[in-house]
Short mmCIF file of C-alpha atoms in Angstrom, two decimals:
data_model
loop_
_atom_site.label_atom_id
_atom_site.label_comp_id
_atom_site.label_asym_id
_atom_site.label_seq_id
_atom_site.Cartn_x
_atom_site.Cartn_y
_atom_site.Cartn_z
CA MET A 10 -41.24 -56.34 -5.53
CA GLY A 11 -39.10 -58.53 -7.81
CA LEU A 12 -35.43 -58.00 -8.66
CA LEU A 13 -36.20 -56.48 -12.07
CA ASP A 14 -38.75 -54.14 -10.53
CA ARG A 15 -36.22 -52.99 -7.91
CA MET A 16 -33.54 -52.39 -10.62
CA ASP A 17 -35.98 -50.36 -12.71
CA SER A 18 -36.91 -48.33 -9.64
CA ARG A 19 -33.23 -47.63 -8.86
CA LYS A 20 -32.55 -46.52 -12.46
CA GLY A 21 -35.45 -44.12 -12.18
CA GLU A 22 -33.97 -42.66 -9.00
CA GLU A 23 -30.54 -42.26 -10.66
CA LYS A 24 -32.14 -40.50 -13.61
CA THR A 25 -33.89 -38.15 -11.25
CA VAL A 26 -30.63 -37.36 -9.41
CA GLY A 27 -28.54 -36.96 -12.54
CA ALA A 28 -31.11 -35.10 -14.61
CA PRO A 29 -30.76 -31.33 -14.94
CA ALA A 30 -33.09 -29.46 -12.68
CA HIS A 31 -35.82 -27.20 -13.99
CA PRO A 32 -34.57 -23.62 -14.53
CA ALA A 33 -36.96 -22.34 -11.90
CA ALA A 34 -35.56 -24.86 -9.44
CA LEU A 35 -32.00 -23.77 -10.28
CA ASN A 36 -32.87 -20.14 -9.64
CA GLU A 37 -34.53 -21.09 -6.38
CA GLU A 38 -31.47 -23.12 -5.34
CA SER A 39 -28.97 -20.40 -6.28
CA SER A 40 -30.99 -17.78 -4.44
CA ARG A 41 -30.45 -19.73 -1.24
CA THR A 42 -26.65 -19.56 -1.53
CA GLU A 43 -26.33 -15.88 -2.49
CA PRO A 44 -25.80 -13.45 0.37
CA VAL A 45 -28.91 -11.60 1.39
CA LYS A 46 -28.56 -7.92 0.56
CA VAL A 47 -30.23 -5.71 3.17
CA GLU A 48 -32.08 -2.90 1.48
CA ASP A 49 -31.80 0.63 2.85
CA PRO A 50 -35.32 1.69 4.01
CA TYR A 51 -34.39 5.35 3.49
CA LEU A 52 -32.82 4.93 0.04
CA ASP A 53 -35.52 6.85 -1.84
CA ILE A 54 -35.64 9.62 0.77
CA LYS A 55 -31.84 10.02 0.69
CA ARG A 56 -31.88 10.24 -3.10
CA LYS A 57 -34.59 12.92 -2.94
CA ILE A 58 -32.66 15.00 -0.37
CA HIS A 59 -29.43 14.52 -2.34
CA ASN A 60 -31.10 15.74 -5.56
CA ASP A 61 -32.69 18.70 -3.74
CA ILE A 62 -29.29 19.84 -2.47
CA ILE A 63 -27.66 19.41 -5.88
CA ARG A 64 -30.45 21.48 -7.50
CA GLU A 65 -29.96 24.21 -4.89
CA MET A 66 -26.20 24.23 -5.56
CA ASN A 67 -26.86 24.44 -9.32
CA LYS A 68 -29.12 27.47 -8.81
CA THR A 69 -26.35 29.38 -7.03
CA GLY A 70 -23.81 28.24 -9.64
CA GLN A 71 -21.23 27.57 -6.91
CA ALA A 72 -20.08 24.45 -5.13
CA ILE A 73 -20.58 24.59 -1.38
CA THR A 74 -17.16 24.05 0.19
CA ASP A 75 -18.16 25.07 3.73
CA ARG A 76 -18.59 21.71 5.46
CA ALA A 77 -20.59 23.20 8.35
CA LEU A 78 -23.01 24.89 5.94
CA MET A 79 -23.45 21.68 3.95
CA PHE A 80 -24.14 19.66 7.09
CA LYS A 81 -26.76 22.22 8.19
CA MET A 82 -28.51 21.97 4.82
CA ILE A 83 -28.60 18.19 5.14
CA ASP A 84 -29.62 18.25 8.80
CA ASP A 85 -32.55 20.61 8.14
CA ARG A 86 -33.97 18.26 5.50
CA VAL A 87 -33.37 15.09 7.51
CA ASN A 88 -35.16 16.58 10.54
CA ASP A 89 -38.13 17.66 8.43
CA ASP A 90 -41.01 15.46 9.61
CA GLU A 91 -42.38 15.31 6.06
CA ASN A 92 -39.49 12.96 5.14
CA MET A 93 -40.68 10.49 7.78
CA ILE A 94 -37.24 9.49 9.04
CA ALA A 95 -37.33 7.92 12.49
CA ARG A 96 -35.68 10.16 15.08
CA ILE A 97 -33.29 7.39 16.15
CA ASP A 98 -31.99 7.09 12.55
CA ARG A 99 -31.69 10.78 11.66
CA ALA A 100 -28.09 11.28 12.78
CA GLN A 101 -26.94 8.21 10.81
CA VAL A 102 -28.88 9.25 7.67
CA ALA A 103 -27.44 12.79 7.88
CA THR A 104 -23.88 11.41 8.19
CA GLU A 105 -24.38 9.07 5.22
CA LEU A 106 -25.73 11.91 3.07
CA PHE A 107 -22.88 14.19 4.09
CA ASN A 108 -20.32 11.50 3.19
CA ASP A 109 -22.03 10.97 -0.17
CA ILE A 110 -21.98 14.67 -1.08
CA MET A 111 -18.74 15.90 0.52
CA GLY A 112 -16.74 12.72 1.07
CA TYR A 113 -16.28 9.23 -0.29
CA GLY A 114 -19.62 7.62 0.52
CA PRO A 115 -19.64 4.50 2.74
CA ILE A 116 -15.82 4.24 2.83
CA GLU A 117 -15.42 7.74 4.31
CA GLU A 118 -15.55 6.38 7.86
CA LEU A 119 -12.93 3.75 6.96
CA ILE A 120 -10.61 6.39 5.52
CA GLN A 121 -10.95 8.49 8.66
CA ASN A 122 -10.32 5.55 11.02
CA PRO A 123 -6.56 5.25 11.72
CA LYS A 124 -6.91 1.55 12.66
CA TYR A 125 -7.31 0.53 9.02
CA SER A 126 -4.18 0.54 6.87
CA GLU A 127 -5.79 -0.54 3.60
CA ILE A 128 -9.29 -0.41 2.08
CA MET A 129 -10.27 -2.75 -0.77
CA VAL A 130 -13.57 -2.34 -2.63
CA ASN A 131 -14.43 -5.32 -4.85
CA GLY A 132 -17.56 -4.08 -6.60
CA PRO A 133 -20.38 -2.29 -4.77
CA ASP A 134 -21.22 -5.12 -2.33
CA HIS A 135 -17.85 -6.20 -0.91
CA ILE A 136 -15.67 -3.77 1.05
CA TYR A 137 -12.62 -5.20 2.86
CA ILE A 138 -10.21 -3.56 5.27
CA GLU A 139 -6.77 -4.50 6.54
CA GLU A 140 -6.38 -4.22 10.30
CA LYS A 141 -3.20 -5.31 12.08
CA GLY A 142 -2.06 -7.12 8.94
CA LYS A 143 -5.29 -9.15 8.58
CA LEU A 144 -8.05 -8.78 5.97
CA LYS A 145 -11.65 -8.43 7.15
CA LEU A 146 -14.93 -8.07 5.27
CA THR A 147 -17.01 -5.11 6.45
CA GLY A 148 -20.79 -4.86 6.35
CA LEU A 149 -20.64 -1.64 4.33
CA LYS A 150 -21.93 -1.46 0.75
CA PHE A 151 -22.35 1.05 -2.04
CA ARG A 152 -25.89 1.50 -3.42
CA ASP A 153 -24.88 0.25 -6.87
CA GLU A 154 -22.05 0.39 -9.41
CA GLU A 155 -22.96 3.95 -10.39
CA HIS A 156 -22.58 5.08 -6.77
CA LEU A 157 -19.12 3.47 -6.59
CA MET A 158 -18.10 4.97 -9.95
CA ASN A 159 -19.08 8.45 -8.71
CA VAL A 160 -16.80 8.05 -5.68
CA ILE A 161 -13.91 6.78 -7.83
CA ASP A 162 -14.37 9.69 -10.23
CA ARG A 163 -14.39 12.15 -7.32
CA ILE A 164 -11.12 10.73 -5.99
CA VAL A 165 -9.19 10.71 -9.28
CA SER A 166 -10.54 14.05 -10.52
CA GLN A 167 -8.94 15.78 -7.51
CA VAL A 168 -5.51 15.07 -9.00
CA GLY A 169 -6.47 15.82 -12.59
CA ARG A 170 -6.93 12.18 -13.60
CA HIS A 171 -9.83 10.52 -15.37
CA VAL A 172 -11.19 6.99 -15.54
CA ASP A 173 -13.65 5.59 -18.11
CA GLU A 174 -13.92 2.71 -20.56
CA ALA A 175 -11.24 4.27 -22.77
CA SER A 176 -8.77 4.46 -19.86
CA PRO A 177 -10.08 1.91 -17.31
CA MET A 178 -7.04 1.91 -15.00
CA VAL A 179 -5.79 4.79 -12.90
CA ASP A 180 -3.30 5.48 -10.10
CA ALA A 181 -3.90 8.53 -7.95
CA ARG A 182 -3.63 9.69 -4.36
CA LEU A 183 -5.85 11.36 -1.83
CA LEU A 184 -5.11 14.79 -0.42
CA ASP A 185 -3.45 13.18 2.63
CA GLY A 186 -1.06 11.24 0.37
CA SER A 187 -2.83 7.86 0.53
CA ARG A 188 -2.28 5.79 -2.63
CA VAL A 189 -5.29 4.92 -4.75
CA ASN A 190 -5.66 2.39 -7.56
CA ALA A 191 -8.89 1.94 -9.52
CA ILE A 192 -9.73 -0.51 -12.29
CA ILE A 193 -13.17 -0.70 -13.85
CA PRO A 194 -15.07 -2.79 -16.41
CA PRO A 195 -14.40 -4.07 -19.02
CA LEU A 196 -11.04 -4.98 -17.43
CA SER A 197 -12.63 -5.90 -14.11
CA LEU A 198 -15.29 -8.59 -14.23
CA VAL A 199 -16.59 -7.96 -10.69
CA GLY A 200 -17.46 -4.31 -11.22
CA PRO A 201 -15.35 -1.28 -10.30
CA VAL A 202 -12.45 -2.18 -7.98
CA LEU A 203 -10.91 0.45 -5.72
CA THR A 204 -7.81 -0.07 -3.54
CA ILE A 205 -6.64 2.57 -1.07
CA ARG A 206 -3.37 2.22 0.84
CA LYS A 207 -3.67 4.76 3.62
CA PHE A 208 -0.96 7.23 4.44
CA GLY A 209 -0.37 7.57 8.17
CA LYS A 210 -0.69 11.14 9.42
CA ASN A 211 1.93 10.38 12.06
CA PRO A 212 4.81 8.31 10.64
CA ILE A 213 5.79 5.22 12.61
CA THR A 214 8.91 5.85 14.66
CA ALA A 215 11.88 3.63 15.46
CA GLN A 216 10.59 3.15 19.02
CA GLN A 217 7.25 1.92 17.68
CA LEU A 218 9.05 -0.61 15.46
CA LEU A 219 10.73 -1.92 18.61
CA GLN A 220 7.36 -2.11 20.40
CA PHE A 221 5.82 -3.96 17.45
CA GLY A 222 8.67 -6.49 17.54
CA SER A 223 9.82 -5.67 14.00
CA LEU A 224 13.47 -5.72 15.08
CA ASN A 225 15.57 -5.62 18.25
CA PRO A 226 17.59 -2.72 19.75
CA LYS A 227 20.97 -4.00 18.48
CA MET A 228 19.66 -4.21 14.92
CA LEU A 229 18.24 -0.69 15.18
CA GLN A 230 21.51 0.75 16.52
CA PHE A 231 23.44 -0.99 13.76
CA LEU A 232 21.10 0.35 11.05
CA GLU A 233 21.36 3.86 12.53
CA ALA A 234 25.15 3.63 12.32
CA CYS A 235 24.89 2.37 8.72
CA VAL A 236 22.76 5.36 7.65
CA LYS A 237 24.95 7.89 9.44
CA GLY A 238 28.04 6.08 8.10
CA LYS A 239 26.77 6.54 4.50
CA LEU A 240 26.20 2.94 3.51
CA ASN A 241 24.02 2.38 0.45
CA ILE A 242 21.00 0.42 1.62
CA VAL A 243 18.25 -1.44 -0.24
CA VAL A 244 15.10 -2.34 1.70
CA ALA A 245 13.53 -5.41 0.07
CA GLY A 246 10.22 -7.16 0.69
CA GLY A 247 6.82 -8.07 -0.66
CA THR A 248 3.75 -5.90 -1.13
CA GLY A 249 2.52 -4.50 2.17
CA SER A 250 5.52 -5.79 4.11
CA GLY A 251 6.39 -2.35 5.51
CA LYS A 252 9.25 -1.32 3.18
CA THR A 253 8.23 2.36 3.01
CA THR A 254 7.67 2.51 6.76
CA LEU A 255 11.19 1.21 7.38
CA LEU A 256 12.58 3.57 4.73
CA ASN A 257 10.98 6.47 6.63
CA VAL A 258 12.64 5.37 9.87
CA LEU A 259 16.06 4.92 8.25
CA SER A 260 15.77 8.31 6.51
CA SER A 261 15.19 10.00 9.85
CA TYR A 262 18.83 9.19 10.80
CA ILE A 263 20.29 11.28 7.95
CA PRO A 264 22.09 14.30 9.46
CA ASP A 265 20.40 17.71 9.14
CA ASP A 266 23.35 19.30 7.34
CA GLU A 267 22.99 17.13 4.21
CA ARG A 268 21.04 17.92 1.02
CA ILE A 269 18.47 15.15 0.39
CA VAL A 270 16.55 14.53 -2.83
CA THR A 271 13.61 12.11 -2.65
CA ILE A 272 12.13 10.59 -5.82
CA GLU A 273 8.84 8.67 -5.78
CA ASP A 274 5.81 7.69 -7.82
CA ALA A 275 3.56 9.00 -5.05
CA ALA A 276 5.19 11.03 -2.27
CA GLU A 277 5.22 8.84 0.85
CA VAL A 278 8.64 9.38 2.43
CA GLN A 279 8.23 11.87 5.26
CA LEU A 280 11.44 13.62 6.23
CA HIS A 281 11.81 16.22 8.97
CA GLN A 282 15.25 17.48 7.96
CA GLU A 283 15.39 21.09 6.68
CA HIS A 284 17.22 20.56 3.39
CA VAL A 285 14.88 18.18 1.51
CA ILE A 286 13.76 18.34 -2.13
CA THR A 287 10.79 16.10 -2.93
CA LEU A 288 10.30 15.03 -6.54
CA GLU A 289 7.30 13.06 -7.82
CA ALA A 290 6.91 11.25 -11.14
CA ARG A 291 4.07 12.26 -13.44
CA PRO A 292 1.95 9.83 -15.50
CA ALA A 293 0.96 10.50 -19.10
CA ASN A 294 -2.10 12.66 -19.80
CA LEU A 295 -5.22 11.53 -21.68
CA GLU A 296 -3.35 11.87 -24.98
CA GLY A 297 -0.58 9.61 -23.70
CA LYS A 298 1.92 12.47 -23.51
CA GLY A 299 3.74 14.41 -20.81
CA ALA A 300 4.90 11.47 -18.66
CA ILE A 301 7.92 12.11 -16.43
CA THR A 302 9.47 8.83 -15.29
CA ILE A 303 11.43 7.93 -12.16
CA ARG A 304 14.47 7.45 -14.41
CA SER A 305 14.23 11.03 -15.70
CA LEU A 306 14.01 12.33 -12.14
CA VAL A 307 17.02 10.27 -11.00
CA LYS A 308 19.08 11.69 -13.88
CA ASN A 309 17.92 15.20 -13.04
CA ALA A 310 18.66 14.71 -9.33
CA LEU A 311 22.34 14.10 -10.16
CA ARG A 312 22.51 17.72 -11.39
CA MET A 313 21.03 19.06 -8.15
CA ARG A 314 24.13 18.52 -6.00
CA PRO A 315 22.51 15.96 -3.64
CA ASP A 316 24.33 14.42 -0.70
CA ARG A 317 21.76 11.63 -0.55
CA ILE A 318 19.28 10.30 -3.08
CA ILE A 319 16.25 8.41 -1.80
CA VAL A 320 14.19 6.56 -4.40
CA GLY A 321 10.85 5.32 -3.05
CA GLU A 322 11.05 2.15 -5.14
CA VAL A 323 13.11 0.94 -8.08
CA ARG A 324 11.10 -1.30 -10.37
CA SER A 325 12.43 -0.71 -13.89
CA GLU A 326 15.08 1.00 -15.99
CA GLU A 327 15.86 3.64 -13.34
CA THR A 328 17.80 0.96 -11.42
CA LEU A 329 20.90 1.46 -13.61
CA ASP A 330 20.94 5.21 -12.92
CA MET A 331 20.43 4.60 -9.20
CA LEU A 332 23.39 2.18 -9.09
CA GLN A 333 25.58 4.64 -11.00
CA ALA A 334 24.63 7.40 -8.57
CA MET A 335 25.65 5.18 -5.64
CA ASN A 336 28.96 4.47 -7.40
CA THR A 337 29.74 8.10 -8.21
CA GLY A 338 29.92 9.88 -4.88
CA HIS A 339 26.33 9.73 -3.60
CA ASP A 340 27.06 7.38 -0.72
CA GLY A 341 24.32 6.84 1.81
CA SER A 342 21.55 6.57 -0.77
CA LEU A 343 18.45 4.53 0.07
CA THR A 344 15.82 2.73 -1.96
CA THR A 345 13.31 -0.14 -1.80
CA THR A 346 12.42 -2.96 -4.18
CA HIS A 347 10.11 -5.96 -4.36
CA ALA A 348 11.99 -9.18 -3.59
CA ASN A 349 11.51 -12.26 -1.40
CA SER A 350 15.12 -12.69 -0.21
CA PRO A 351 18.48 -10.89 -0.37
CA ARG A 352 19.67 -13.20 -3.18
CA ASP A 353 16.42 -12.56 -5.04
CA THR A 354 17.04 -8.82 -4.61
CA LEU A 355 20.31 -9.09 -6.52
CA SER A 356 18.64 -11.09 -9.30
CA ARG A 357 15.87 -8.51 -9.62
CA LEU A 358 18.37 -5.65 -9.75
CA GLU A 359 20.22 -7.41 -12.58
CA THR A 360 16.95 -7.91 -14.48
CA MET A 361 15.90 -4.29 -13.99
CA VAL A 362 19.27 -3.02 -15.23
CA LEU A 363 18.76 -5.06 -18.41
CA MET A 364 15.37 -3.34 -18.81
CA SER A 365 17.21 -0.05 -19.37
CA GLY A 366 18.14 -1.23 -22.86
CA MET A 367 21.88 -1.20 -22.17
CA GLU A 368 23.35 -4.45 -23.49
CA LEU A 369 25.81 -4.93 -20.66
CA PRO A 370 27.52 -8.25 -19.88
CA LEU A 371 26.12 -9.95 -16.78
CA ARG A 372 29.54 -9.75 -15.10
CA ALA A 373 29.61 -5.96 -15.57
CA ILE A 374 26.14 -5.59 -14.06
CA ARG A 375 27.11 -7.71 -11.07
CA ASP A 376 30.26 -5.63 -10.58
CA GLN A 377 28.07 -2.50 -10.54
CA VAL A 378 25.63 -4.04 -8.05
CA SER A 379 28.29 -5.41 -5.69
CA SER A 380 30.26 -2.15 -5.59
CA ALA A 381 27.17 0.09 -5.26
CA ILE A 382 25.13 -1.70 -2.58
CA ASP A 383 26.44 -2.24 0.92
CA LEU A 384 23.43 -3.61 2.75
CA ILE A 385 20.13 -5.39 1.98
CA VAL A 386 17.46 -5.22 4.68
CA GLN A 387 14.81 -7.90 4.11
CA GLN A 388 11.35 -6.95 5.39
CA SER A 389 8.52 -9.52 5.53
CA ARG A 390 4.88 -9.72 6.52
CA LEU A 391 4.36 -13.04 8.29
CA ARG A 392 1.18 -15.13 8.16
CA ASP A 393 0.15 -13.85 11.62
CA GLY A 394 -0.02 -10.31 10.19
CA THR A 395 3.15 -9.02 11.89
CA ARG A 396 5.88 -7.27 9.91
CA LYS A 397 9.49 -8.09 10.77
CA ILE A 398 13.01 -7.58 9.48
CA THR A 399 13.87 -11.19 8.70
CA SER A 400 17.50 -10.53 7.75
CA ILE A 401 20.13 -7.82 7.46
CA THR A 402 22.64 -8.92 4.84
CA GLU A 403 25.92 -7.34 3.77
CA VAL A 404 26.99 -7.39 0.11
CA VAL A 405 30.68 -8.28 0.37
CA GLY A 406 31.88 -8.25 -3.24
CA MET A 407 32.50 -10.61 -6.13
CA GLU A 408 33.78 -14.18 -5.93
CA GLY A 409 34.32 -15.25 -9.52
CA ASP A 410 31.05 -14.48 -11.30
CA VAL A 411 28.91 -14.57 -8.16
CA VAL A 412 28.07 -11.69 -5.81
CA SER A 413 29.11 -12.72 -2.30
CA MET A 414 26.88 -11.89 0.69
CA GLN A 415 26.86 -12.57 4.43
CA ASP A 416 24.01 -12.36 6.96
CA ILE A 417 24.62 -10.04 9.90
CA PHE A 418 21.25 -10.51 11.65
CA VAL A 419 18.48 -13.06 11.05
CA TYR A 420 15.04 -13.80 12.45
CA GLU A 421 14.52 -17.42 13.49
CA SER A 422 11.22 -19.17 14.23
CA ASP A 423 10.15 -22.81 14.30
CA GLY A 424 6.60 -21.90 13.25
CA SER A 425 5.02 -22.28 16.69
CA VAL A 426 2.52 -19.64 17.86
CA ASP A 427 1.54 -18.16 21.22
CA THR A 428 -1.94 -17.85 22.73
CA GLU A 429 -2.69 -14.81 20.56
CA GLY A 430 -1.78 -16.61 17.34
CA LYS A 431 1.53 -14.75 16.91
CA PHE A 432 4.68 -16.54 15.80
CA ILE A 433 7.24 -17.29 18.51
CA GLY A 434 10.73 -16.41 17.26
CA GLN A 435 13.81 -14.34 18.00
CA PHE A 436 16.29 -12.07 16.30
CA LYS A 437 19.86 -13.34 16.30
CA ALA A 438 23.22 -11.90 15.38
CA THR A 439 25.19 -14.37 13.25
CA GLY A 440 28.43 -13.31 14.92
CA VAL A 441 29.86 -11.96 11.65
CA ARG A 442 31.43 -8.52 11.81
CA PRO A 443 30.57 -6.58 8.64
CA LYS A 444 33.41 -5.50 6.37
CA SER A 445 31.62 -2.18 5.95
CA LEU A 446 32.48 -1.21 9.54
CA GLU A 447 35.61 0.44 8.13
CA LYS A 448 33.49 2.73 5.94
CA ILE A 449 31.21 3.53 8.89
CA ARG A 450 34.15 4.46 11.14
CA GLY A 451 35.76 6.39 8.27
CA ASN A 452 32.69 8.64 8.22
CA GLY A 453 33.09 9.47 11.90
CA VAL A 454 30.46 7.10 13.32
CA SER A 455 31.30 5.01 16.37
CA VAL A 456 30.76 1.24 16.28
CA ASN A 457 29.87 -1.12 19.15
CA TYR A 458 31.07 -4.70 18.62
CA ASP A 459 28.50 -5.92 21.15
CA TRP A 460 25.89 -5.50 18.39
CA PHE A 461 27.17 -8.66 16.76
CA THR A 462 26.99 -10.93 19.81
CA ASN A 463 23.89 -12.63 21.25
#
């Protein structure tokens, strides 16, 4: 073959490589990369049994609320040999049908399992869980988008909410208090998306935080003294960093003889004191009316003679009212906010005060913040999935136009990991004695100076 022949041959090969493939070939290629969806061999039978039970319920005109009766109805049909369900599969098919009719379909078992702290459904085919701070894809699937939409509708309808194309976003909560967010097409391009942050039936205790390595005993004793000594505390951190869990632990140190008012979007703070009033914000109805905001509840709480006000999270205009409450005799109030560092917390608080519509000078806002807040506890979720208090910082006051702060405790790590993939680090006292110790002692709480030594 001559040189020209070889060049022509090479050009032909390049054309073949660069040319667009035939549509059939593209479909064949793409089908190789898509995950194989395993079909349910009993899908048609389950639909038939499901429809039979619904028809029977419609005849009586009453919903069957007796779970044992419903399971018997399902079990009788599943064990009917005419349905040709293999004996080894009957128990599983009966459970799946029961979850579809009385529960939340394939995610029912995830909701019931205490190991999973969060459930994320990205369309009917991808269900993720969070376990020990790590995300994992499960093998569970919904039948189709309609099946997922039915489950979402069942969840939100329990709290008088509705989701459809006209109102495609909704926040709700399950009967156990777990937070639910749903967003559907046309806003979501991957199908209906459901996120459930589970609400622990047994709140995590201070001793468990010590076992998990979230803080050390000296830090815990200091925080206990701060709560009993009526310091105003802000717990800051990112999403899922454990802010509400820590808020629950800190709230447990409030004495029983004080009147506590809690204010939240969705009630999550669990207090065991006797004198507790729990308030919950209300979203607007379908007509866009009737909303009761956190700010309205904070204002109302001031008229309820509270000793302590606990706001689940400040994220908007209610921040100004919360700061004023802390500055006007409601010492010992607690709240959380989203922030990545103590300095960032102050910046966010300033921004949120400005959202209230009050045209205050920045110096005045910083004066309010520095006089209201005594302590910022920074909570973080590290890349290894663990949640730790990375710093406890005291707000000292103003130096010129800047709010002055000092770290009391910090978490230090060089980024190395152990054999289990966990970060190796330690909690350290900076050696600084907080100025707020006077206020703590003034409220009759004893202080141990050994807390501030390593």
